[in-house]
Coordinates of C-alpha atoms in Angstrom, one line a residue:
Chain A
X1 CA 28.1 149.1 102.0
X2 CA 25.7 147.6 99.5
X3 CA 21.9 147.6 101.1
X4 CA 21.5 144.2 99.6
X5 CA 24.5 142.4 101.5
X6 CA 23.5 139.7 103.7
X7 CA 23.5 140.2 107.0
X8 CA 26.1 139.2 109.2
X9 CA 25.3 136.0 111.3
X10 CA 26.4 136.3 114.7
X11 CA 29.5 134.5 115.4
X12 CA 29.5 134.8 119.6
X13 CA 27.0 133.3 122.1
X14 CA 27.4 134.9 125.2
X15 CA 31.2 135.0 125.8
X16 CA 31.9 132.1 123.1
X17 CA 32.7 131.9 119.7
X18 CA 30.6 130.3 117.8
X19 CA 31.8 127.1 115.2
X20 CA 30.7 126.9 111.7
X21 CA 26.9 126.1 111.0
X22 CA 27.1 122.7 110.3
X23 CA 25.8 122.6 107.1
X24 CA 29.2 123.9 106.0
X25 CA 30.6 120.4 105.9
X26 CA 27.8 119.2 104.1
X27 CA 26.8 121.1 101.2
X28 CA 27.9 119.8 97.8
X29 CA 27.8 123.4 96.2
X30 CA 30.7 124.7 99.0
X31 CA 33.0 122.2 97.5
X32 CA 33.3 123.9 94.0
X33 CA 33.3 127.3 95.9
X34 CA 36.0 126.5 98.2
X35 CA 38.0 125.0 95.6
X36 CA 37.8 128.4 93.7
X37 CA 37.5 131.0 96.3
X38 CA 39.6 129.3 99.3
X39 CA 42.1 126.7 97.4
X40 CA 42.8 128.5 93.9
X41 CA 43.4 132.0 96.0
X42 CA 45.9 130.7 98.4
X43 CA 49.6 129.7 98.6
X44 CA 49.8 126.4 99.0
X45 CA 53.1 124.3 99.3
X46 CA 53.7 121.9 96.8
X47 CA 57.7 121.2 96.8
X48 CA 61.3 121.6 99.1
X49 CA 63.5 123.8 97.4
X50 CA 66.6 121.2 97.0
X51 CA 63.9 119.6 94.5
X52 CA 64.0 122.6 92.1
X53 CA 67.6 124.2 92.2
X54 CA 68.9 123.5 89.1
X55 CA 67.5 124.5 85.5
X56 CA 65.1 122.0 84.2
X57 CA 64.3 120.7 87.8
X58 CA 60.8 120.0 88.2
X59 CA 58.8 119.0 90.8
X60 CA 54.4 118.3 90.4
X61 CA 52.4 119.4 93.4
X62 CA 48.4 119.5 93.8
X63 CA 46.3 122.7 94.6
X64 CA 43.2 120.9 96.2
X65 CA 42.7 118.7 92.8
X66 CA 44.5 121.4 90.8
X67 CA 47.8 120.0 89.0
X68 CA 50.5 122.2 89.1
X69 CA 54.3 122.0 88.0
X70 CA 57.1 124.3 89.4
X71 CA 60.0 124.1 86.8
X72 CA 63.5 125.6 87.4
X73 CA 63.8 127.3 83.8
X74 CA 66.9 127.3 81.7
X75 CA 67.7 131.5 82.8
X76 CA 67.2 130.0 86.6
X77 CA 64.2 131.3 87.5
X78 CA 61.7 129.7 88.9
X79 CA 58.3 129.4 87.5
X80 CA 54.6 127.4 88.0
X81 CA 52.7 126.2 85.4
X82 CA 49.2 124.4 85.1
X83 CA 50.1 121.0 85.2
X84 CA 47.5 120.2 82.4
X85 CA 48.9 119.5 78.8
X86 CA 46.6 121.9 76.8
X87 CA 46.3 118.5 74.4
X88 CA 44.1 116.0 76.0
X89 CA 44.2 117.2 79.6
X90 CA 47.0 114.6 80.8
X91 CA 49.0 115.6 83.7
X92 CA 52.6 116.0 82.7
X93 CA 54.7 115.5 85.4
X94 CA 54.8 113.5 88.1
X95 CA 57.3 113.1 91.5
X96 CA 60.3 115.3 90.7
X97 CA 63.0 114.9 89.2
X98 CA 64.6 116.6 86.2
X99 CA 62.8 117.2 82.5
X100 CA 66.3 118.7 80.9
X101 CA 64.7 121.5 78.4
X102 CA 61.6 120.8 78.3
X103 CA 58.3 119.6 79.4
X104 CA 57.3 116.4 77.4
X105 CA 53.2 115.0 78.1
X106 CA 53.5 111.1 78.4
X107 CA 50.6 110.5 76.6
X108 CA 50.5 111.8 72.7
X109 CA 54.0 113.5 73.5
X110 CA 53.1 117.2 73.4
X111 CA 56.5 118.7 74.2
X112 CA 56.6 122.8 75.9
X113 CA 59.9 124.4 76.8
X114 CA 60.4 125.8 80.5
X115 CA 58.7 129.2 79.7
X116 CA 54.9 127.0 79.3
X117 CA 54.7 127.7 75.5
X118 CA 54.2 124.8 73.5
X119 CA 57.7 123.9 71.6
X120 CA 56.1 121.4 69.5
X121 CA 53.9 118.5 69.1
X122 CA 54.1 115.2 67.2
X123 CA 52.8 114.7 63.6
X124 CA 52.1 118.6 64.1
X125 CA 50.7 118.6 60.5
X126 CA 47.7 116.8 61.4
X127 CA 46.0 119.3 63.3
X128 CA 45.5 121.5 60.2
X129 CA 47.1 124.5 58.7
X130 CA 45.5 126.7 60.6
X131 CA 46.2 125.8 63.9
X132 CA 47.7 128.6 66.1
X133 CA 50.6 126.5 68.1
X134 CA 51.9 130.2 69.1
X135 CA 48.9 130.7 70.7
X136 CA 49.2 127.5 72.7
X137 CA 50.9 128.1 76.7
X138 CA 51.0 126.3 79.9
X139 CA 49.1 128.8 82.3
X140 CA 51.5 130.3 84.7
X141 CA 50.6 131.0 88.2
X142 CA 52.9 133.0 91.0
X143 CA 55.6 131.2 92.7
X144 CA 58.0 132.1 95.8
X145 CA 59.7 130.7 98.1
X146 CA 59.3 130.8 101.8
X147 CA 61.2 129.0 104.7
X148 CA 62.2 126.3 102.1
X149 CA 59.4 125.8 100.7
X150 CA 57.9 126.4 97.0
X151 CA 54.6 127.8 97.4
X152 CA 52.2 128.4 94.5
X153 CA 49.2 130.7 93.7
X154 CA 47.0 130.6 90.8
X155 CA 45.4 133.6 91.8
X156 CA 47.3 136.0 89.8
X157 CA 45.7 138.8 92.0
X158 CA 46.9 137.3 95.4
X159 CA 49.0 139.6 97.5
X160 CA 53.0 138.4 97.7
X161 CA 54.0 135.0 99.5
X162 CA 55.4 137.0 102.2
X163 CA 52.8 139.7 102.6
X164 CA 49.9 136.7 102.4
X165 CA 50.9 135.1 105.7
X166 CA 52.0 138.5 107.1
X167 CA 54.1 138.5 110.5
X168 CA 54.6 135.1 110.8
X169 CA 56.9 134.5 107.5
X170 CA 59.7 136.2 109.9
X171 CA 59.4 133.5 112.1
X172 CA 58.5 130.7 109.6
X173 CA 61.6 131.6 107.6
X174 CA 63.8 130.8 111.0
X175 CA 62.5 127.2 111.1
X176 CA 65.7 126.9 108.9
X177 CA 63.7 124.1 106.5
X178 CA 65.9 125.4 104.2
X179 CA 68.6 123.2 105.6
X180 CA 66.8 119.9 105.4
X181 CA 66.5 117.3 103.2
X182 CA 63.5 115.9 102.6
X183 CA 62.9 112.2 103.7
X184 CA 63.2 110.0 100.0
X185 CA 62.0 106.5 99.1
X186 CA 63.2 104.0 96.8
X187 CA 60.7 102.6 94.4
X188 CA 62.2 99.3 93.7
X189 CA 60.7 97.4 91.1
X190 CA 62.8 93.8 91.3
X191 CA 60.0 92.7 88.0
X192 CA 60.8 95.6 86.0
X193 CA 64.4 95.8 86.5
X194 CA 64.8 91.6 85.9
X195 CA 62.4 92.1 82.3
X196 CA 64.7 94.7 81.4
X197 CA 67.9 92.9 81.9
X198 CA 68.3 91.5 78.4
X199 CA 67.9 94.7 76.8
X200 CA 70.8 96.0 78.9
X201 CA 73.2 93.1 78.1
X202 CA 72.0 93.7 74.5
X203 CA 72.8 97.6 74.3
X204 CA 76.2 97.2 76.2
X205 CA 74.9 101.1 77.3
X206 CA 75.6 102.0 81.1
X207 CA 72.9 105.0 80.6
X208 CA 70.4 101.8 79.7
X209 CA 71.1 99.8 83.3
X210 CA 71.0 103.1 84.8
X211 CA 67.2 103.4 83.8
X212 CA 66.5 100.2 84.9
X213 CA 66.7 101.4 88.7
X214 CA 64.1 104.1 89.6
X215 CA 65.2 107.5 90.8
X216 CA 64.6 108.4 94.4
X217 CA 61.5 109.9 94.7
X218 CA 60.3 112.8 97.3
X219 CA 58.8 111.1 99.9
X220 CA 54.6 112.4 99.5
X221 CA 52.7 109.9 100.9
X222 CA 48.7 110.6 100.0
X223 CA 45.8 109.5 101.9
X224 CA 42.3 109.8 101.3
X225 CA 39.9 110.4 104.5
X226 CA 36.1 109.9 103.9
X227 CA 36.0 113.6 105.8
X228 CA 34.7 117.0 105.0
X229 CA 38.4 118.8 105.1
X230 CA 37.6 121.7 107.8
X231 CA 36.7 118.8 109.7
X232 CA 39.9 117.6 110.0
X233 CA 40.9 120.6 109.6
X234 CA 39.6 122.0 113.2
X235 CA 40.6 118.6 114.8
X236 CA 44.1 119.4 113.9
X237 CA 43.8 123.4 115.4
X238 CA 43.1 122.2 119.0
X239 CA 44.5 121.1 122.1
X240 CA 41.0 121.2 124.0
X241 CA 40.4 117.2 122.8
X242 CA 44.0 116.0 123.8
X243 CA 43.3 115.0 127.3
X244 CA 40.3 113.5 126.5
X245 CA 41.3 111.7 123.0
X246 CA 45.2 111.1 123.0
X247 CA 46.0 110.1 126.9
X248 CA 49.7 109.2 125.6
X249 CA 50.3 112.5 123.9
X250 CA 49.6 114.1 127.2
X251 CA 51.7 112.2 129.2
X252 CA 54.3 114.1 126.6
X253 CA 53.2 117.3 126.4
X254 CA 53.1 120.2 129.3
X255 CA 48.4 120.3 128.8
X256 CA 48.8 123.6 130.7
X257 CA 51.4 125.1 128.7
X258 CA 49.7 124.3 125.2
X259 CA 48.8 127.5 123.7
X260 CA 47.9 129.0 120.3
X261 CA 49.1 132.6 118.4
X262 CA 46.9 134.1 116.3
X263 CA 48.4 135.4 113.0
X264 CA 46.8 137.1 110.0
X265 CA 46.0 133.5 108.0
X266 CA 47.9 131.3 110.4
X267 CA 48.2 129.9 113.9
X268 CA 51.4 129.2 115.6
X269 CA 51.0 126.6 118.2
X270 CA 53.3 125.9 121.4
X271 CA 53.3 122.4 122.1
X272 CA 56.0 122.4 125.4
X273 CA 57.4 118.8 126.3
X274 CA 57.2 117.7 129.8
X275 CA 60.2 116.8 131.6
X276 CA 59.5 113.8 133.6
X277 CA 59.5 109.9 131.8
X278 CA 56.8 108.8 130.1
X279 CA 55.4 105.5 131.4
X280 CA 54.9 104.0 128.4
X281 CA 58.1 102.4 126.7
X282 CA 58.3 103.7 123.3
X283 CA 57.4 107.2 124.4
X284 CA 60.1 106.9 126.9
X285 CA 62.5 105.4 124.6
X286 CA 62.2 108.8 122.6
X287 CA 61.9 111.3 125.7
X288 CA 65.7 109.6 126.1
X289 CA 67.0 109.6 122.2
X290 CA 65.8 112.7 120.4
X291 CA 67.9 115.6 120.5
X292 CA 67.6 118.8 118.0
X293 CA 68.6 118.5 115.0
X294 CA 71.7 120.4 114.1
X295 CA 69.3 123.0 111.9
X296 CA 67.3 123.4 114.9
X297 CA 66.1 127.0 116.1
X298 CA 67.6 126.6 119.8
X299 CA 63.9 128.3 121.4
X300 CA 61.9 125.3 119.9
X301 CA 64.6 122.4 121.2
X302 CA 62.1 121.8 124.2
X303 CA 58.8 121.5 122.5
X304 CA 56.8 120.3 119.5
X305 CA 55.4 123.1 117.6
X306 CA 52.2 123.1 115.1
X307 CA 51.9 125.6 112.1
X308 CA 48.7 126.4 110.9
X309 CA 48.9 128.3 107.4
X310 CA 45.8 129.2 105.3
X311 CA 44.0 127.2 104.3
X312 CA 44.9 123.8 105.1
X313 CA 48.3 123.3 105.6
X314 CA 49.9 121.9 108.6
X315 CA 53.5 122.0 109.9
X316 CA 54.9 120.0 112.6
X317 CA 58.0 120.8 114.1
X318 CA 59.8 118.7 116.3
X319 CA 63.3 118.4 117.2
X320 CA 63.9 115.5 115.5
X321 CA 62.1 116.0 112.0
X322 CA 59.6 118.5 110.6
X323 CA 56.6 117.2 108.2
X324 CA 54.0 119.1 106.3
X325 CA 50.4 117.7 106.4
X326 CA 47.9 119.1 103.8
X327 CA 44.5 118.8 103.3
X328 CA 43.0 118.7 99.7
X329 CA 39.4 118.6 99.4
X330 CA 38.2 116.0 97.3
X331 CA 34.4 116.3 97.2
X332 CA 32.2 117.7 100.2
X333 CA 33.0 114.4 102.0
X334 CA 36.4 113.5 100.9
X335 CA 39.5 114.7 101.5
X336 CA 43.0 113.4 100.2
X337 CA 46.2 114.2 102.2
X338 CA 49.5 115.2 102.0
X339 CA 52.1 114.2 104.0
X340 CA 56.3 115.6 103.4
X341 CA 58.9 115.1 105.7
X342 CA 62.5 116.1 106.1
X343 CA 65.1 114.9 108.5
X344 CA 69.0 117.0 108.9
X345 CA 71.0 115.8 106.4
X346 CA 73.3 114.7 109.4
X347 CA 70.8 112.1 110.4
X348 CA 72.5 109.5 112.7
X349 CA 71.2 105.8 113.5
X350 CA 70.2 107.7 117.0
X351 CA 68.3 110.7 114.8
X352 CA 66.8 108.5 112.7
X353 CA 65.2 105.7 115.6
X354 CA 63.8 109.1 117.6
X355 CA 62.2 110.0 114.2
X356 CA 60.6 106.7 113.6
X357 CA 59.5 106.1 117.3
X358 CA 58.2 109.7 116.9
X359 CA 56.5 108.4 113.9
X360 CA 54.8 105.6 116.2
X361 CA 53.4 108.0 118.9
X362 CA 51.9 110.3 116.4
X363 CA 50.7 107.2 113.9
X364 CA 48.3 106.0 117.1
X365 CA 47.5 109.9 117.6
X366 CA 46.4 110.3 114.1
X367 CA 44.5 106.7 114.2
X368 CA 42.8 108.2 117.9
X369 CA 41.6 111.5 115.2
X370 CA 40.5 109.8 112.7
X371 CA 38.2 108.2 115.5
X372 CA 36.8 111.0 116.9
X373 CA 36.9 112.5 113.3
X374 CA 34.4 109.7 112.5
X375 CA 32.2 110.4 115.1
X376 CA 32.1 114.6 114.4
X377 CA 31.1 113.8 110.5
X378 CA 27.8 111.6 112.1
X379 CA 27.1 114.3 114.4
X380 CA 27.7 117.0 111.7
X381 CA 24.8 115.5 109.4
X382 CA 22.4 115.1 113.0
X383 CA 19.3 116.9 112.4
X384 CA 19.5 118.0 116.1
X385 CA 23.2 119.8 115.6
X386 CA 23.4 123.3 113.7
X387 CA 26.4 124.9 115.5
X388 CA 28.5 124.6 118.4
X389 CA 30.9 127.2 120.9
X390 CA 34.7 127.5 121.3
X391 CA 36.3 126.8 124.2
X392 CA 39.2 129.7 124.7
X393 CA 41.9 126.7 123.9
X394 CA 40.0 126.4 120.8
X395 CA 40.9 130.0 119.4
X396 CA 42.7 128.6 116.4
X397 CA 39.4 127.0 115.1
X398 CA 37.8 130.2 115.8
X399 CA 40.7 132.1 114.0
X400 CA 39.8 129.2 110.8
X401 CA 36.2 129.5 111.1
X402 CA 36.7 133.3 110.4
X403 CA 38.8 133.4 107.6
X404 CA 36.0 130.8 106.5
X405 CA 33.8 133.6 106.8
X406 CA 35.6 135.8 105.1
X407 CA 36.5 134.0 102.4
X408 CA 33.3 132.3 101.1
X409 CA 30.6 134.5 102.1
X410 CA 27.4 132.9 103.2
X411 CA 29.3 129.7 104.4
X412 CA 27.8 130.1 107.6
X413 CA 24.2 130.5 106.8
X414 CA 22.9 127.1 106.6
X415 CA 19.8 125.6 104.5
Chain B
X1 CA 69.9 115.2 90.9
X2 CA 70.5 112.9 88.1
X3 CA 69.5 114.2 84.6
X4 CA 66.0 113.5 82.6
X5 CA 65.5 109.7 82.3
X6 CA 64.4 108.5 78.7
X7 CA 62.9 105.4 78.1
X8 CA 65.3 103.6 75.5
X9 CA 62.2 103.2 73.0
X10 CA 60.6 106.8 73.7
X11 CA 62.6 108.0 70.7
X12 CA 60.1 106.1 68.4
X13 CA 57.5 108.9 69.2
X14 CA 59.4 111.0 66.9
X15 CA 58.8 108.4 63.4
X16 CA 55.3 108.8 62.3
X17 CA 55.2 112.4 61.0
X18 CA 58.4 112.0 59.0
X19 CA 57.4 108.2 58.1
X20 CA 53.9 109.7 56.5
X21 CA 55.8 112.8 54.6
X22 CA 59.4 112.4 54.4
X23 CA 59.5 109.3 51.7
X24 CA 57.3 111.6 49.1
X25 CA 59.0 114.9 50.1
X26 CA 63.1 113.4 49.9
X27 CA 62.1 111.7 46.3
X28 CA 60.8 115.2 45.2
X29 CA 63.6 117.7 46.6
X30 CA 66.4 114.8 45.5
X31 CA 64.8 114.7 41.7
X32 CA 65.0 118.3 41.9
X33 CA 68.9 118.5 42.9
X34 CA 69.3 115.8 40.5
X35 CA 70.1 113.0 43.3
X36 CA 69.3 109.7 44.4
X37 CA 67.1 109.4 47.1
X38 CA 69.0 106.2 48.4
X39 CA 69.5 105.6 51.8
X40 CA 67.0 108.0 52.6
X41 CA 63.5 107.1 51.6
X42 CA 60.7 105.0 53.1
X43 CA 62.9 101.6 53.6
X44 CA 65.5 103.0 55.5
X45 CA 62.5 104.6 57.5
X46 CA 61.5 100.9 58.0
X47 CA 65.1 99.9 58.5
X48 CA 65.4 102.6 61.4
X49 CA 62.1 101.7 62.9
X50 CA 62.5 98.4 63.2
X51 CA 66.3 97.7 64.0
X52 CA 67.6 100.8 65.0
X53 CA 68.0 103.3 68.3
X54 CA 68.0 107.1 69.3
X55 CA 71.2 107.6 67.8
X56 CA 70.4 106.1 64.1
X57 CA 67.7 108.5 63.9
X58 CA 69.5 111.4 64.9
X59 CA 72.2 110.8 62.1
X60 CA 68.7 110.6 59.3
X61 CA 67.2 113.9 61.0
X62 CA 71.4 115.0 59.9
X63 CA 71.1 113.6 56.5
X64 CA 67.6 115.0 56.1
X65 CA 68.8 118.5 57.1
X66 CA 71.7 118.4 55.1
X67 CA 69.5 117.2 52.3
X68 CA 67.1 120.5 52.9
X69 CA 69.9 122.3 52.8
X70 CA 71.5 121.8 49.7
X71 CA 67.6 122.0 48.4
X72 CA 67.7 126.0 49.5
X73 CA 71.1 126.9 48.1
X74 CA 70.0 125.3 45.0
X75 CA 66.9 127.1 45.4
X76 CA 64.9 124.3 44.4
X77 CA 61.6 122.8 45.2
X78 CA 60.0 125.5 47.5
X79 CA 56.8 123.8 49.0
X80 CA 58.5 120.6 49.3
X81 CA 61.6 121.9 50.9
X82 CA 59.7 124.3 53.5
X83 CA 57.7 121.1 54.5
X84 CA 60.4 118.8 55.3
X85 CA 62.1 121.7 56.9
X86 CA 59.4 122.5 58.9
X87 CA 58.7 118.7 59.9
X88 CA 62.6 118.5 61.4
X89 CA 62.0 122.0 62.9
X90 CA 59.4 120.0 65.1
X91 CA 61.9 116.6 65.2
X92 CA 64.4 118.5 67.1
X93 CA 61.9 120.4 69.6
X94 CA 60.4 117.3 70.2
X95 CA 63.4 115.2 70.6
X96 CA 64.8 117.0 74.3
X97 CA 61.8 115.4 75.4
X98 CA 63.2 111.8 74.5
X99 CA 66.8 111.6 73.9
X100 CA 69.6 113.9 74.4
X101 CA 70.7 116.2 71.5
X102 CA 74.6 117.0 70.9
X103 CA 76.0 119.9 69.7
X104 CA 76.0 118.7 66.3
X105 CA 72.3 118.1 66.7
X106 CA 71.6 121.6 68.5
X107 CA 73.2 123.5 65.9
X108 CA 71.1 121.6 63.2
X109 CA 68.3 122.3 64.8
X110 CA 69.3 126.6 65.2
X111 CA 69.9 126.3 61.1
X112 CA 66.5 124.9 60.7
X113 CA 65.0 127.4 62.5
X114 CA 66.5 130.2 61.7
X115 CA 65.8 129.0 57.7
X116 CA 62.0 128.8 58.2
X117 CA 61.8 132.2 60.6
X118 CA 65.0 134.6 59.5
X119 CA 63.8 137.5 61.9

C-alpha cells in the first residue's frame, strides 16, 4: 500500500452506513471524472438485440454523452464503434434501422464500411496528397450481449459482459428479454409526406412512396431532469421512502416483503404484489387485467421486480412489460434519461390496457420522485447537510455509494 | 427490418469531385485513345445534375470505367488515367451510402480496385 494514499473516510456511524458526502452531487470536477472513470468503464445497454440481427443492422445508443453505434457487420458479427465521424465530429447514426454496407455521416458524407475504417470520403482529392485515409477508423469498443440486450464498453480493459456483473447475469439472462419486442412508435409526418407527393407521382417509383412514410423507430424516449444523477439514482434503490412518498404504490406492493440482493455491481430487488383490491380504480382495474406475459419467468408472475446494474441502469420487470430506465449524466446538475420498453410479441388488447394503466400508476410515481427528488438537490447544497445514514431497507444505496467509492477515489471527501 | 432508406436526391453528393476533374481528365485519356469525348464531358455532367436520377449516374460512373479501361489496355495516359480511376474507386465506396449498387456496378467497382491496388 502506497504511504501516500488517502486515508479511508469512515463509511459507518454506529451501526449505520453512512451516504455519500454531499458534496458528491455538487462538484463540477466529479462530472468529467465520473464520465471517464464510472460511465466510459462500464457496460451500459444501448440496444435490444432484434434491432441488430441482420448484417448492416445498426442501432445508436449514448454512453453518458458518449455516442456509440453497434453495427451487425457483413461476416455477422457484431461490433461497437465511436459514433463520431472522424471528419467534423457529426454523429452518424441515429434510431436504428439498417445502413446496408456501410456507415454514411449525414453531414459532408464521409462514408466507413462495417469494420470502422474509413471506405471513402467525397471530393477525397481535396484533402491533399498526403492524407493517410488508411490511417482513418471508427474507434471500436467491446460489445456482448446479455439477457437481450447489446451492452457496450469503451474500456477496452473491462473485464467480460458476463464476468462484469458477476452472479447475477445467470439470473438476468432468465428474464427471457430475449423474447420481447420492444415497444415502437410511428413518426408520422402528414407535412412531409403531402410535400413529397408530387415527386412520387412524378418518379412512378414504389421505393420513392415507400420513403415518404418513416420507418418505425425503437421506442427511446429521453428526458432531461435538472438532478445530479446519483440522486436519482439512490431514489430509485429504495423502498424506505415508498410509504411515506407513493401511498398508491403501497397499497400495491406487500411494504414488508420488499427486499433488496446485493450483487457484485448490481441490486436485485423483490417488489411482491399484494393480493387484496386496491381502492383506487385504475390500480384495481390492473390488479384485475394483467397477467404474465407468455415469456414470463413463472417465480416473478406475482411481483414487480427492480434491477439495479452498475452504474445507472435500471430494469423494471413486471408481468405485463419490462422497461429499462437509464441515467446519463449531463453536467453535475443535469441528467438526461433513458427510457426502453418491450411488451410479448403476443400482446392482446387485455395485455396491452394492463401495460398502459401500469404506465399511469408508475407515471404519478415517478412525478411523486421527481418531487421529493427536488427537495434532496436543495437539501444537498444546505450548508447545514454533509452526510446522512442508511436505513437497513436502504442497503442498495449503500451497495451504490460503495462502488462510488471504489470507483472514483476521493468522491467522498468533500471541500 | 426494411433495408437502408436513401433520400431520392442523396445521390447528388456523389457529383462534385468528378464535376471538378472528370471533364479535363475524359478529354485527355479520349485524345489519347484517339476518341471523342462526346457524351461524356462537362455538359452531360450538367445534363445529369440537373435532369437526371441515381440510376443515370450509375450508367456515367459505367461509361467512365469503361472509358479507363480501354485507357490501361492501350496503356495510355498514365497520370490521367490513375486519377480518374482513382476518383470512381471513391464513387462506388461512396455510393452504398446513397443508392443501391447492382451486380454490374459491384463488379465495376472490384475492377477498379483491383486496377489501382493489384496485391
Amino acid at each position: 500500500m502506497s504511504a501516500t494514499r488517502r486515508r479511508a473516510r469512515p463509511t459507518r456511524s454506529g451501526g449505520a452506513a453512512l451516504t455519500l458526502h454531499a458534496h458528491a452531487y455538487s462538484d463540477p470536477a466529479l462530472f468529467e471524472r465520473e464520465r471517464r472513470e464510472v460511465f466510459a468503464r462500464a457496460w451500459i445497454a444501448i440496444a435490444h438485440v432484434s434491432e441488430v440481427r441482420e448484417p448492416g443492422d445498426f442501432a445508436a445508443g449514448e454512453i453518458a454523452g458518449e455516442p456509440v453505434v453497434a453495427v451487425r457487420d457483413e461476416a455477422g458479427a457484431l461490433r461497437a464503434f465511436s459514433n463520431v465521424c472522424r471528419h467534423r465530429a457529426a454523429q452518424l447514426a441515429t434510431g436504428s434501422g439498417s445502413c446496408g454496407k456501410v456507415l454514411r455521416c449525414p453531414y459532408h458524407g464521409w462514408t466507413y464500411r462495417l469494420d470502422g475504417s474509413l471506405a471513402a470520403m467525397p471530393e477525397g482529392r481535396g484533402f491533399g496528397e498526403d492524407f493517410d485515409r488508411d490511417a482513418v477508423r471508427l474507434p471500436e469498443f467491446q460489445v456482448d450481449t446479455l439477457g437481450g440486450l447489446v451492452f457496450v464498453n469503451m474500456d477496452p480493459a473491462a473485464e467480460p459482459l458476463r464476468e462484469w456483473f458477476g452472479d447475477i447475469a445467470e439470473r438476468f439472462e432468465g428474464l427471457g428479454i430475449e423474447r420481447l419486442v420492444p415497444v415502437t412508435a410511428r413518426d408520422w409526418q402528414p407535412r412531409e409526406i403531402i410535400r413529397g407527393v408530387p415527386d412520387v407521382v412524378r418518379s412512378r417509383r414504389l421505393e420513392d412512396a415507400r420513403a415518404l412514410v418513416p420507418e418505425a423507430e425503437t421506442s427511446r424516449v429521453w428526458s432531461s431532469h435538472d438532478h445530479n444523477w446519483k440522486a436519482l439514482a439512490d431514489n430509485y434503490l429504495e423502498g424506505y421512502h415508498v410509504p411515506i412518498g407513493h401511498p398508491g404504490l403501497l397499497r400495491l406492493l406487500d411494504y414488508p416483503r420488499y427486499r433488496a440482493t446485493l450483487h457484485r455491481r448490481a441490486a436485485w430487488i423483490d417488489g411482491p404484489l399484494r393480493d387484496n383490491p386496491s381502492r383506487d380504480l385504475v390500480e384495481r382495474l390492473y390488479q384485475r387485467l394483467q397477467r404474465p406475459m407468455p415469456e414470463f419467468p413463472g417465480e416473478l408472475r406475482d411481483q414487480w421486480t427492480y434491477v439495479h446494474l452498475w452504474p445507472a441502469q435500471f430494469i423494471d420487470i413486471y408481468p405485463d412489460s419490462i422497461d429499462i430506465w437509464q441515467l446519463h449524466p449531463d453536467g453535475v446538475r443535469g441528467t438526461r434519461t433513458l427510457f426502453m420498453v418491450f411488451r410479448s410479441p403476443s400482446e392482446g388488447i387485455r395485455d396491452r390496457l394492463a401495460r398502459r394503466l401500469n404506465k399511469a400508476i408508475n407515471s404519478e410515481v415517478m412525478d411523486e420522485d421527481v418531487v421529493l427528488c427536488d427537495g434532496v438537490r436543495a437539501g444537498l447544497a444546505s450548508l447545514t447537510y454533509t452526510r446522512g445514514v442508511l436505513n437497513d431497507n436502504e442497503n442498495a444505496v449503500g451497495h451504490f455509494h460503495d462502488l462510488l467509492r471504489e470507483a472514483v477515489p476521493g468522491i467522498d471527501d468533500g471541500p | 427490418m426494411t433495408g437502408p432508406r436513401h433520400g431520392r436526391h442523396d445521390w447528388l453528393g456523389l457529383t462534385p469531385e468528378v464535376e471538378r476533374f472528370g471533364p479535363l481528365l475524359v478529354d485527355r485519356i479520349a485524345g489519347a485513345l484517339g476518341e471523342a469525348p462526346d457524351g461524356l464531358g462537362e455538359d452531360r455532367i450538367h445534363d445529369l445534375i440537373q435532369t437526371g436520377d441515381a440510376a443515370a449516374w450509375l450508367a456515367y460512373l459505367a461509361a467512365l470505367t469503361a472509358l479507363v479501361e480501354r485507357g490501361r489496355e492501350a496503356g495510355v495516359v498514365e497520370p490521367e488515367r490513375v486519377i480518374l480511376a482513382e476518383i470512381l474507386r471513391d464513387q462506388y465506396r461512396l455510393a452504398p451510402g446513397v443508392l443501391r449498387l447492382g451486380p454490374d456496378d459491384a463488379a465495376r467497382s472490384s475492377r477498379l480496385e483491383e486496377m489501382l491496388d493489384p496485391s
